[in-house]
C-alpha cells in the first residue's frame, strides 16, 4: 500500500502542481476506492505518508503554488480577491495566500479583463447606460472595486495599452 501511495503521489505531481490538501484528499479518495476493507484511519495514514513523501522530495510547496497561481490569475484578469478565494478553497494557508497576493496588481488584472472582454478603452461599440452597467457589473463580479472599474473606464486606449506593456509587470 505504501509503495502504491508513493507511486500515485509521483504520478499526480508529475502531471500538475498540487497543494498539500489536494494531494491528501486525492490519495485518501483513491485509497478508499482501490483497497477493499481499508479503514478510514488506514487511508488517512496512507495519505499522510504520501504528503510526507512529497515534502521529503521537495515536490510539494504551497507557497510556490500560491505564487504561481497568483501570477497566472493576474495574467488572466483575476482580481486579488478572486485569486485569494481560489487559493483558500484549494487549502492554502491564510498567511501564504496573503503573502502571495500582496504583490498582485489589481489595476493590471482589471485592464487584462477589459481587453479580454472588450470593455472600457477596448470597447468597439458605443457606450450607453445599459452597456456601462453591464461592464461595471462584470468588474464587480470579478472581484474588482468600483474605483478600479471607474479608473479603467476613464483611460484612453493608448493609456491602457501602455499600462499593459509587458516590461512593466513581468
PDB file of C-alpha atoms in Angstrom, residues 3-4 25 43 46 57 74 77 94 129 143:
ATOM      1  CA  UNK A   3       4.510   1.807  -2.493  1.00  0.00           C
ATOM      2  CA  UNK A   4       1.171   2.443  -4.232  1.00  0.00           C
ATOM      3  CA  UNK A  25      -7.635  14.345  -0.461  1.00  0.00           C
ATOM      4  CA  UNK A  43      -6.442   5.504   4.294  1.00  0.00           C
ATOM      5  CA  UNK A  46      -1.533   6.433   3.514  1.00  0.00           C
ATOM      6  CA  UNK A  57      11.401  15.073  -2.160  1.00  0.00           C
ATOM      7  CA  UNK A  74      -3.284  38.222 -12.710  1.00  0.00           C
ATOM      8  CA  UNK A  77      -7.568  39.100 -15.500  1.00  0.00           C
ATOM      9  CA  UNK A  94      -4.132  32.150   5.025  1.00  0.00           C
ATOM     10  CA  UNK A 129     -26.147  53.241 -19.849  1.00  0.00           C
ATOM     11  CA  UNK A 143     -13.817  40.999  -7.549  1.00  0.00           C
TER      12      UNK A 143
END
